[in-house]
Every structure is written in structure tokens, then in C-alpha cells.
Coordinates of C-alpha atoms in Angstrom, one line a residue:
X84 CA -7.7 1.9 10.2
X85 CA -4.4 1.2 10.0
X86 CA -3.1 1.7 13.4
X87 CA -6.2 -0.1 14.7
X88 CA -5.0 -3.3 12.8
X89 CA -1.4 -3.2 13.8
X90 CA -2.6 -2.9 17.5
X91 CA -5.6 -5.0 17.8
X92 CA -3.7 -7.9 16.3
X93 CA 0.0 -7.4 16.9
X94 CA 0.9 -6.7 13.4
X95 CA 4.7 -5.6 12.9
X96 CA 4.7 -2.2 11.0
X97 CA 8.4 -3.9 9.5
X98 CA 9.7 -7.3 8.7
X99 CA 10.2 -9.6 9.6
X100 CA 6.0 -10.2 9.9
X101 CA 5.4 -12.3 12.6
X102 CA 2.1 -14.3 11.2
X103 CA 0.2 -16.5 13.4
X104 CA -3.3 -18.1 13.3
X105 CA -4.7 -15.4 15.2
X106 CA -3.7 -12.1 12.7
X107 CA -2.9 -14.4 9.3
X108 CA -6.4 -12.7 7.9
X109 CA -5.8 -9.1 9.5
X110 CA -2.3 -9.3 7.6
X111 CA -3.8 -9.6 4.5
X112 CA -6.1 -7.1 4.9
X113 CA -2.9 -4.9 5.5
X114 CA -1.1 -5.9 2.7
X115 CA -4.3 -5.3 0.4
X116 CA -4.8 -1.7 2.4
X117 CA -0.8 -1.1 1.4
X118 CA -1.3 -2.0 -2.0
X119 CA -4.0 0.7 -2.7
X120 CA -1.9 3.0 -0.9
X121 CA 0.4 2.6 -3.1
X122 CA 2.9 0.8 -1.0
X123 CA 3.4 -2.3 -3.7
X124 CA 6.5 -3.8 -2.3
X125 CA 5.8 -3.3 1.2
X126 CA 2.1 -5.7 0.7
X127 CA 3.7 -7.7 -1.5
X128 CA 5.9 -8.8 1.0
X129 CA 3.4 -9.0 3.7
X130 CA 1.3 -11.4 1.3
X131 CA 4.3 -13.5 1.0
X132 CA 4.9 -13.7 4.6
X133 CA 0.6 -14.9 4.8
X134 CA 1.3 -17.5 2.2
X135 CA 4.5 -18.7 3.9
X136 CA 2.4 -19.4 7.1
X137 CA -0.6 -20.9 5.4
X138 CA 1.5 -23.0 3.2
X139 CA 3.8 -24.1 6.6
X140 CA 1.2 -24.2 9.2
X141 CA -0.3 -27.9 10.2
X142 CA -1.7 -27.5 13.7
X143 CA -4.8 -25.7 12.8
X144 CA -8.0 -26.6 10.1
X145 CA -8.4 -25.0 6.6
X146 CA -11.1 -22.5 7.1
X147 CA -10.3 -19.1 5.9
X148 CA -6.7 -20.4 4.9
X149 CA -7.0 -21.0 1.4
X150 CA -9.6 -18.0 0.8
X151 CA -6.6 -15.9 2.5
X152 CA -4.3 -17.4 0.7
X153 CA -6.2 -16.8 -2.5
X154 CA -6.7 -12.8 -2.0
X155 CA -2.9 -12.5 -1.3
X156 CA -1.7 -14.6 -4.4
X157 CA -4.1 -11.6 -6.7
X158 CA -1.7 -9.0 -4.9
X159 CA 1.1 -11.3 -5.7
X160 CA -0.5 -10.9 -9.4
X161 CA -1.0 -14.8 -9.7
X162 CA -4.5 -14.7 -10.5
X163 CA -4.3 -18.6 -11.6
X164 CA -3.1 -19.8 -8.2
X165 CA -5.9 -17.6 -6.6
X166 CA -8.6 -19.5 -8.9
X167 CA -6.5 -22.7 -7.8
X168 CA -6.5 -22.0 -4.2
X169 CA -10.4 -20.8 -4.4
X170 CA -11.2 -24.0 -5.9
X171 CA -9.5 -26.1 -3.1
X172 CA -11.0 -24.2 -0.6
X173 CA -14.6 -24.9 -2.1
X174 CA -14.7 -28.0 -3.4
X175 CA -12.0 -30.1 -1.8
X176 CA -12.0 -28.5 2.1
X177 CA -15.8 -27.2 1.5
X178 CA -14.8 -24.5 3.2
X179 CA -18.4 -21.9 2.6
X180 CA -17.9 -19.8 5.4
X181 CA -18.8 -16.6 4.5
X182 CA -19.0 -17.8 0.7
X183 CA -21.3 -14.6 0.0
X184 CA -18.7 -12.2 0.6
X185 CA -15.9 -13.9 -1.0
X186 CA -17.6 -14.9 -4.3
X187 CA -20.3 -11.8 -4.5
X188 CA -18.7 -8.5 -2.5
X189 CA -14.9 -9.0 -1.7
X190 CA -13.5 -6.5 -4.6
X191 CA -10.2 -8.1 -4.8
X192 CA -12.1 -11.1 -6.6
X193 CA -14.4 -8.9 -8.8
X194 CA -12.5 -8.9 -11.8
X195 CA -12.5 -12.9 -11.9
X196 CA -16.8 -12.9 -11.7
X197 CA -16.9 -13.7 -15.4
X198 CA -14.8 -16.9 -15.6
X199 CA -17.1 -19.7 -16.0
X200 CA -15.3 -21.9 -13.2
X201 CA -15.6 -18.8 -10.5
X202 CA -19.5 -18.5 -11.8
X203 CA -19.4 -22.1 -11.6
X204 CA -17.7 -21.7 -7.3
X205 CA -20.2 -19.6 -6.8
X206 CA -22.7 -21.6 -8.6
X207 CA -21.9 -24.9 -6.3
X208 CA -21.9 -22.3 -3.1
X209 CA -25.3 -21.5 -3.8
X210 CA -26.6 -25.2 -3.7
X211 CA -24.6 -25.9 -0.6
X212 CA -26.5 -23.4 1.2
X213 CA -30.1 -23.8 -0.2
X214 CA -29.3 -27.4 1.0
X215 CA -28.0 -26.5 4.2
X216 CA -31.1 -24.1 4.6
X217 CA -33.9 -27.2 3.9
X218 CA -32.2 -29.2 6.1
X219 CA -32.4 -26.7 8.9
X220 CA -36.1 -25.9 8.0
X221 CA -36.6 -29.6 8.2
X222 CA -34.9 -30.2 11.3
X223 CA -37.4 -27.2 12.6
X224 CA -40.5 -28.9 11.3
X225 CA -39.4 -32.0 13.2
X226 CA -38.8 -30.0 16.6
X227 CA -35.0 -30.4 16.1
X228 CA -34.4 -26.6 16.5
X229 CA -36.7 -24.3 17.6
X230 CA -38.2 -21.8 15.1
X231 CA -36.2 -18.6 14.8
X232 CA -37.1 -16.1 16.6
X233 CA -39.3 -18.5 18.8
X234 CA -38.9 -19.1 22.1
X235 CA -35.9 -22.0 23.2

């Protein structure tokens, strides 16, 4: 897994880390895949390095940054900047893309499920896409977008 990562998405095995907008989220998956390996320093330093781009980078949009950003600060052990940077990403840059991993699967968050304002992320996540879904099924019923499944 490793190797696959460092190839697929040019990811320097050393520092300096060279993190771009195209391998910012594969380095954090390395960092967190160092830390359970037991390499601490080593992932701590490559979550540093994916919170230096995030926090430098202007040319590209906010989705995925913050979430990123979030899971790196937990192996920074900053747990209230991750709830901080959660919260931006949700409610400020309504960033929900793949909201159902992040708040419900993603491990790294697990141990966070029982504070009332991630419950209450995951809580306004759930409304955005029930609304999202009746708008779709009402765009279908008016013949905006054909039925899934259905023919186009």
C-alpha cells in the first residue's frame, strides 16, 4: 500500500514533502498509515507539511481541504482545531462531499462521535442531503432529469 501511494502520486519517501493539489489527500493518508506503523515523527511531519499547503494554497477551491486538514491536525494531537477546521468545512464552505465517510466511517474521527457539536455536523449533513435528494426527485417528477436507471 505504501509503495503504491508513493508511486501513484509522487510522494517523497523523505523531506522535504513536496505537497501539491494533486497528492495533498494521498499524503495524509501516508502520514496516518506511518502513524499506526508506529513511525510518529515521520507522519507528524508529513501532516505538518499537508497543513502548510492547505493553509498556503489560494489557486484552488476548499473541497477536501479543510476535511484534510482536519484528519492531520488529530495526528498533530489538536483535536480542537480538527473540530474547528470540520466545522468550517461544513458550515461555512458547505463542503458535504463525501460527508458519510467523514462523519460516520473515517476511524480517525471516531473517537469525537459523542461531542454534541460533531453529532450536531453530522446532524446538519443529514438535512443537506435529504434536501438535496427532494430536490433531485422533484426535478425528476418535472422531467428535469431522467429517472435513474431509465433511459436518457
Amino acid at each position: 500500500a505504501l509503495r503504491l501511494l508513493q508511486q501513484r502520486y509522487d510522494l517523497s519517501r523523505d523531506p522535504p514533502y513536496q505537497v501539491n493539489v494533486r497528492n495533498f489527500r494521498p499524503y495524509a493518508l501516508l502520514a496516518s498509515l506511518k502513524h499506526v506503523l508506529g513511525e510518529r515523527a515521520r507522519a507528524a511531519e508529513m501532516a505538518r507539511a499537508v497543513v502548510s499547503w492547505v493553509d498556503a494554497d489560494q489557486a484552488f477551491g476548499q473541497v477536501y481541504k479543510l476535511r484534510t486538514r482536519a484528519e492531520t491536525m488529530l495526528l498533530l494531537d489538536q483535536p480542537e482545531q480538527a473540530m474547528a477546521d470540520l466545522r468550517l468545512a461544513y458550515l461555512r464552505d458547505r463542503d458535504f462531499t463525501e460527508w458519510w465517510y467523514t462523519l460516520e466511517r473515517n476511524p480517525r474521527f471516531r473517537f469525537l462521535h459523542a461531542q454534541p457539536e460533531f453529532r450536531a455536523l453530522r446532524d446538519a449533513a443529514l438535512k443537506f442531503a435529504s434536501e438535496e435528494f427532494s430536490a433531485l426527485q422533484r426535478m425528476r417528477k418535472a422531467g428535469q432529469v431522467p429517472a435513474r436507471g431509465g433511459s436518457a
